[in-house]
C-alpha cells in the first residue's frame, strides 16, 4: 500500500499544491513553519478523518477561504483508489471514495493504514494517560471498524450521562434516568475493554524483541493495560461510585480513564525511567506499531515521520531506518544533507518553502 499523489486546495498555508510520491523514501525538507508538517497532516487526515494535532476543521481551512479540499490517490492490493475530502466551515466533512460519497466518516477507516511518528510521540511515556489512550484508540480505529462504532457510542453515552449528572444537581427527579445511561455505558465500555486488552496482548507479542535489540539485550519490556474497571465489575463499580459522580458531576469509572504501564524488568518507566529509557520505550512502541499493522493487514502501512530523526541518536536512528525497509516513508526534515546517503536510499526529494513544493530531480 502506498500513496501515489496528494492534491491540496486552501489547506492551511497551501492555496493549491500537488505532489507525487515514490513508493519508497520521500523527503520533504525546508525551514521551520514552511508547511512540511501540513502535508503529513493532510495525508493522515484523509486516511483517518482526524488531524494528528487534534485540530478542528475550521483551523485547517486556509485563513482567507471558507472551504478546503484534499485528494489522495493510493495503490492498494494492486488497485488504484481515490479519496476526496471536502472541509467546509460549520459543516461535517464530505468524503468520497472512488468518486462515490460515503454517509459516515467511519467507512473511510482502513482504506489507508498509516503510522505517524513525531517528536511529540517520544514523550508519550511520561505524558498524560489521555495520550496513551489516544494511541490505542487511533490504531484500533484504523484496524477495526467495529471499534470505531463502539468508541463513538461510548463517548456519546458518556457525554449524556455527565450532562444528566449536572442536571440532577438541581433537579433530583431526574435520578430515575441514571440507570438507563449506566446500562448503555457498561454495554459499550465492556466491549472497548475487551478490544483494548487484545490490542495490548498483540503488542506484547512483538515489543519485547524490538526493545531488547534496541538495548543490546540489557532490558526486557512489557506493557500492562491498566483498566480503570474490569469487564465483570464495571457495573458494580459504577453503582458504588454514584455518590462521588453526583458530587463531582462527572463519571469517575470506565475505559475513558484507562492507562498503559510500561515495565522494564518490573520497573514502571513512566515514573522511574530515565529520559533515555522513556524515549527508547517510545521508539519501541512505534516500531511495534509498524510491525503489528503489517501482520494484521498483510501489507505495509504508510509511514509518516515528522522531523523525528533529529531527535534520535545514531543507534536509534539506525533501528528506525532498518524498520522502514520496503515501506513507503514520507519524511520531513530541515535539511536532507543531514542524512548520510549510504544509510538511506532516497527516492524523491521536495523542497518546501512558504506553501510551495518544488521537486529536486537531482535529490
Coordinates of C-alpha atoms in Angstrom, one line a residue:
X1 CA 0.0 0.0 0.0
X2 CA 1.3 3.5 -0.8
X3 CA 0.0 6.9 -1.6
X4 CA 0.7 7.9 -5.2
X5 CA -0.5 11.5 -5.3
X6 CA -1.8 14.2 -3.0
X7 CA -3.6 17.4 -4.0
X8 CA -4.5 20.3 -1.7
X9 CA -6.7 23.3 -2.1
X10 CA -7.0 26.0 0.5
X11 CA -5.4 23.7 3.1
X12 CA -3.6 25.6 5.9
X13 CA -0.8 27.7 4.1
X14 CA -1.4 26.0 0.7
X15 CA -3.6 27.8 -1.8
X16 CA -3.0 24.9 -4.3
X17 CA -0.4 22.2 -4.3
X18 CA 0.1 18.8 -5.8
X19 CA 2.8 16.2 -5.0
X20 CA 3.6 12.8 -6.5
X21 CA 5.2 10.3 -4.2
X22 CA 7.5 7.3 -4.8
X23 CA 6.6 4.1 -3.1
X24 CA 10.0 4.3 -1.3
X25 CA 11.6 7.1 0.7
X26 CA 10.3 10.6 0.1
X27 CA 12.0 13.6 1.7
X28 CA 10.3 16.9 2.4
X29 CA 12.8 19.5 3.6
X30 CA 12.8 23.2 4.3
X31 CA 13.0 25.7 7.2
X32 CA 10.5 25.5 10.1
X33 CA 7.0 26.9 9.6
X34 CA 7.0 26.5 5.8
X35 CA 4.3 23.8 5.6
X36 CA 6.1 20.4 5.7
X37 CA 4.1 19.1 8.6
X38 CA 0.9 20.3 6.9
X39 CA 1.5 17.8 4.1
X40 CA 1.8 14.9 6.6
X41 CA -1.2 16.2 8.5
X42 CA -3.3 16.2 5.2
X43 CA -2.3 12.6 4.5
X44 CA -3.2 11.5 8.0
X45 CA -6.4 13.4 7.9
X46 CA -7.6 11.9 4.7
X47 CA -6.8 8.4 6.0
X48 CA -8.2 8.7 9.5
X49 CA -10.6 11.7 9.4
X50 CA -8.6 13.3 12.2
X51 CA -5.7 15.7 12.5
X52 CA -2.8 14.2 14.4
X53 CA -2.6 17.7 16.0
X54 CA -6.2 17.5 17.2
X55 CA -7.1 20.5 15.1
X56 CA -10.7 21.3 14.2
X57 CA -11.7 21.6 10.5
X58 CA -12.1 25.3 10.8
X59 CA -8.5 25.6 11.9
X60 CA -7.3 23.6 8.9
X61 CA -9.1 25.6 6.2
X62 CA -6.8 28.4 4.7
X63 CA -7.4 31.7 6.6
X64 CA -8.8 33.5 3.6
X65 CA -11.1 30.7 2.4
X66 CA -14.4 29.1 3.5
X67 CA -13.7 25.6 2.4
X68 CA -10.8 23.2 1.7
X69 CA -10.3 20.1 -0.5
X70 CA -7.9 17.2 -0.2
X71 CA -7.5 14.5 -2.8
X72 CA -5.3 11.4 -2.4
X73 CA -4.7 8.7 -4.9
X74 CA -3.4 5.4 -3.5
X75 CA -2.5 2.0 -4.7
X76 CA -3.6 -0.9 -2.6
X77 CA -3.8 -4.6 -3.4
X78 CA -2.8 -3.8 -7.0
X79 CA -5.7 -1.4 -7.4
X80 CA -5.8 2.4 -7.8
X81 CA -8.1 4.1 -5.3
X82 CA -9.1 7.8 -4.9
X83 CA -10.2 9.5 -1.8
X84 CA -11.7 13.1 -1.8
X85 CA -12.3 15.1 1.4
X86 CA -14.2 18.4 1.4
X87 CA -14.0 20.6 4.5
X88 CA -16.4 23.5 5.0
X89 CA -16.6 25.8 8.0
X90 CA -19.6 24.9 10.2
X91 CA -20.4 21.6 8.3
X92 CA -19.4 18.0 8.5
X93 CA -16.7 16.6 6.3
X94 CA -17.7 15.5 2.9
X95 CA -15.9 12.3 1.9
X96 CA -15.9 10.2 -1.3
X97 CA -14.1 7.0 -2.1
X98 CA -13.6 6.4 -5.9
X99 CA -16.0 9.3 -6.5
X100 CA -18.8 7.7 -4.5
X101 CA -19.8 9.7 -1.4
X102 CA -19.9 7.9 1.9
X103 CA -22.5 8.6 4.5
X104 CA -20.4 8.0 7.6
X105 CA -16.8 9.0 8.1
X106 CA -16.1 5.7 9.8
X107 CA -16.5 4.0 6.3
X108 CA -13.2 5.6 5.3
X109 CA -11.1 3.9 8.1
X110 CA -9.0 1.0 6.9
X111 CA -8.8 2.3 3.3
X112 CA -5.3 3.7 4.2
X113 CA -3.3 2.4 7.1
X114 CA -0.7 4.8 8.4
X115 CA 1.8 5.1 11.3
X116 CA 2.6 8.7 12.3
X117 CA 5.8 9.4 14.2
X118 CA 6.6 12.9 15.5
X119 CA 9.0 14.2 18.2
X120 CA 5.9 14.6 20.5
X121 CA 5.5 10.8 20.4
X122 CA 8.8 10.4 22.1
X123 CA 7.1 11.9 25.2
X124 CA 4.1 9.6 25.2
X125 CA 5.5 7.5 28.0
X126 CA 5.9 10.4 30.5
X127 CA 2.9 12.4 29.3
X128 CA -0.8 12.1 30.4
X129 CA -2.9 8.9 30.3
X130 CA -5.1 10.6 27.7
X131 CA -2.2 10.5 25.2
X132 CA -1.7 6.8 25.8
X133 CA -5.4 6.1 25.4
X134 CA -5.4 8.1 22.2
X135 CA -2.5 5.9 20.9
X136 CA -4.7 2.8 21.5
X137 CA -7.8 4.4 20.0
X138 CA -6.2 5.7 16.8
X139 CA -4.6 2.5 16.0
X140 CA -7.6 0.3 16.8
X141 CA -9.8 2.7 14.8
X142 CA -7.7 2.1 11.7
X143 CA -7.7 -1.7 12.2
X144 CA -11.2 -2.4 13.5
X145 CA -14.3 -0.7 12.2
X146 CA -16.4 -2.2 15.0
X147 CA -14.2 -0.4 17.5
X148 CA -14.9 2.9 15.7
X149 CA -18.6 2.4 16.3
X150 CA -18.1 1.2 19.9
X151 CA -15.9 4.2 20.8
X152 CA -18.3 6.7 19.2
X153 CA -21.3 5.3 21.0
X154 CA -19.4 5.1 24.3
X155 CA -18.3 8.8 24.1
X156 CA -21.9 9.8 23.2
X157 CA -23.4 7.9 26.2
X158 CA -20.6 9.3 28.5
X159 CA -21.5 12.8 27.4
X160 CA -25.2 12.2 28.0
X161 CA -24.5 10.7 31.5
X162 CA -22.3 13.6 32.5
X163 CA -24.9 16.0 31.3
X164 CA -27.5 14.2 33.4
X165 CA -25.3 14.3 36.5
X166 CA -25.1 18.1 36.1
X167 CA -28.9 18.3 35.7
X168 CA -29.6 16.1 38.8
X169 CA -27.7 18.6 40.9
X170 CA -30.7 21.0 40.6
X171 CA -33.4 18.5 39.7
X172 CA -33.4 15.3 41.8
X173 CA -36.4 13.9 39.9
X174 CA -34.1 13.1 37.0
X175 CA -32.3 10.4 39.1
X176 CA -34.6 7.8 37.7
X177 CA -32.9 8.3 34.3
X178 CA -29.4 7.4 35.5
X179 CA -29.7 3.6 35.3
X180 CA -30.6 3.9 31.6
X181 CA -27.3 5.6 30.8
X182 CA -25.4 3.3 33.2
X183 CA -26.6 0.2 31.3
X184 CA -25.5 1.7 28.0
X185 CA -22.2 2.9 29.3
X186 CA -21.4 -0.6 30.6
X187 CA -22.6 -2.3 27.4
X188 CA -20.2 -0.3 25.2
X189 CA -17.5 0.0 27.8
X190 CA -17.1 -3.7 28.3
X191 CA -16.5 -4.3 24.5
X192 CA -14.0 -1.4 24.4
X193 CA -12.1 -3.0 27.4
X194 CA -12.0 -6.4 25.6
X195 CA -10.6 -4.9 22.3
X196 CA -8.0 -2.8 24.1
X197 CA -6.9 -5.8 26.1
X198 CA -6.5 -7.8 23.0
X199 CA -4.6 -5.0 21.3
X200 CA -2.1 -4.8 24.2
X201 CA -1.7 -8.6 24.1
X202 CA -0.7 -8.3 20.4
X203 CA 1.8 -5.5 21.1
X204 CA 3.3 -7.6 23.9
X205 CA 4.0 -10.4 21.3
X206 CA 6.1 -8.0 19.3
X207 CA 7.7 -5.3 21.5
X208 CA 10.0 -7.4 23.8
X209 CA 12.3 -8.4 21.0
X210 CA 12.3 -4.9 19.5
X211 CA 13.2 -3.3 22.8
X212 CA 15.8 -6.0 23.6
X213 CA 17.5 -5.3 20.2
X214 CA 17.5 -1.5 20.9
X215 CA 19.1 -2.0 24.3
X216 CA 21.6 -4.8 23.2
X217 CA 19.7 -7.3 25.3
X218 CA 20.0 -5.4 28.6
X219 CA 16.3 -4.6 29.1
X220 CA 13.1 -6.6 28.9
X221 CA 10.0 -4.5 28.2
X222 CA 6.3 -5.4 28.6
X223 CA 3.1 -3.4 28.5
X224 CA 0.4 -3.6 31.2
X225 CA -3.1 -2.5 30.3
X226 CA -4.3 -0.6 33.4
X227 CA -8.0 -0.9 33.2
X228 CA -10.0 1.6 35.3
X229 CA -12.6 -1.1 35.6
X230 CA -12.6 -4.8 34.9
X231 CA -15.2 -6.2 32.5
X232 CA -17.1 -8.2 35.1
X233 CA -17.0 -5.4 37.8
X234 CA -17.7 -2.3 35.6
X235 CA -21.4 -2.2 36.5
X236 CA -20.9 -2.7 40.2
X237 CA -18.1 -0.1 40.3
X238 CA -20.3 2.4 38.5
X239 CA -23.0 1.9 41.2
X240 CA -20.5 2.1 44.0
X241 CA -19.2 5.5 42.8
X242 CA -22.6 7.0 42.0
X243 CA -22.5 9.3 45.0
X244 CA -19.0 10.6 44.0
X245 CA -20.1 11.0 40.4
X246 CA -23.0 13.2 41.6
X247 CA -20.8 15.2 43.8
X248 CA -18.2 15.9 41.1
X249 CA -20.9 15.9 38.3
X250 CA -18.7 13.7 36.1
X251 CA -18.3 9.9 35.6
X252 CA -15.3 8.5 37.6
X253 CA -15.4 5.0 36.3
X254 CA -14.8 3.5 32.8
X255 CA -12.4 3.0 30.0
X256 CA -12.2 6.7 29.5
X257 CA -9.9 6.6 32.5
X258 CA -7.7 3.7 31.3
X259 CA -3.9 3.8 31.0
X260 CA -0.9 1.8 29.9
X261 CA 2.1 1.0 32.1
X262 CA 5.5 0.3 30.6
X263 CA 7.6 -2.0 32.7
X264 CA 11.3 -2.7 32.2
X265 CA 12.2 -5.7 34.3
X266 CA 9.3 -4.7 36.6
X267 CA 10.1 -1.0 36.9
X268 CA 7.4 1.5 35.8
X269 CA 9.2 3.6 33.2
X270 CA 6.5 6.3 33.4
X271 CA 7.6 7.1 37.0
X272 CA 11.1 5.8 37.5
X273 CA 12.7 5.6 34.0
X274 CA 15.3 8.0 32.8
X275 CA 14.6 10.3 29.9
X276 CA 16.7 8.0 27.7
X277 CA 14.8 4.9 28.7
X278 CA 11.4 6.7 28.1
X279 CA 12.5 7.7 24.6
X280 CA 13.7 4.2 23.8
X281 CA 10.4 2.7 25.0
X282 CA 8.5 5.2 22.9
X283 CA 10.6 4.2 19.8
X284 CA 10.0 0.5 20.6
X285 CA 6.3 1.3 20.8
X286 CA 6.3 2.9 17.3
X287 CA 8.3 0.1 15.8
X288 CA 5.9 -2.4 17.3
X289 CA 3.0 -0.5 15.9
X290 CA 4.5 -0.7 12.4
X291 CA 5.0 -4.5 12.8
X292 CA 1.6 -5.1 14.2
X293 CA -0.1 -3.2 11.3
X294 CA 1.9 -5.3 8.8
X295 CA 0.8 -8.5 10.4
X296 CA -2.8 -7.6 10.7
X297 CA -3.4 -6.2 7.2
X298 CA -0.9 -8.4 5.4
X299 CA 0.6 -5.3 3.8
X300 CA 2.9 -2.4 4.7
X301 CA 1.4 0.8 6.3
X302 CA 2.4 4.2 5.0
X303 CA 4.9 5.7 7.4
X304 CA 4.9 9.4 8.2
X305 CA 8.0 10.7 10.0
X306 CA 7.7 14.3 11.1
X307 CA 11.3 15.7 11.8
X308 CA 11.8 12.8 14.2
X309 CA 15.3 11.7 13.0
X310 CA 16.9 14.8 14.5
X311 CA 15.5 13.8 17.9
X312 CA 17.2 10.4 17.9
X313 CA 20.8 9.4 18.5
X314 CA 22.7 7.3 16.0
X315 CA 21.7 3.9 17.3
X316 CA 18.0 4.7 17.5
X317 CA 18.2 6.3 14.0
X318 CA 19.7 3.0 12.7
X319 CA 16.9 1.0 14.3
X320 CA 14.2 3.2 12.8
X321 CA 15.9 3.2 9.3
X322 CA 16.1 -0.6 9.4
X323 CA 12.4 -0.9 10.2
X324 CA 11.3 1.2 7.1
X325 CA 12.9 -1.0 4.5
X326 CA 10.2 -1.8 1.9
X327 CA 7.7 0.7 3.4
X328 CA 6.7 3.9 1.8
X329 CA 8.0 6.6 4.0
X330 CA 7.3 10.3 3.8
X331 CA 9.8 12.1 6.0
X332 CA 10.2 15.8 6.9
X333 CA 13.4 17.5 8.0
X334 CA 15.1 20.9 7.9
X335 CA 17.8 19.7 5.5
X336 CA 18.2 16.3 3.8
X337 CA 22.0 16.8 3.8
X338 CA 21.8 15.8 7.4
X339 CA 21.2 12.2 6.3
X340 CA 24.2 10.1 5.4
X341 CA 23.3 8.7 1.9
X342 CA 24.8 5.3 2.5
X343 CA 22.3 4.8 5.3
X344 CA 19.2 5.9 3.4
X345 CA 18.3 5.4 -0.2
X346 CA 16.3 8.5 -1.1
X347 CA 13.8 8.2 -4.0
X348 CA 12.3 11.6 -4.1
X349 CA 13.2 15.0 -2.6
X350 CA 11.0 18.0 -2.3
X351 CA 11.8 21.5 -1.0
X352 CA 9.0 23.2 0.8
X353 CA 9.0 27.0 1.0
X354 CA 6.1 29.1 2.3
X355 CA 3.3 26.8 1.0
X356 CA 5.1 25.8 -2.3
X357 CA 6.5 22.4 -3.1
X358 CA 9.4 22.0 -5.6
X359 CA 10.8 18.6 -6.6
X360 CA 14.6 18.4 -6.8
X361 CA 15.3 16.0 -9.6
X362 CA 18.9 15.5 -8.6
X363 CA 18.0 14.8 -4.9

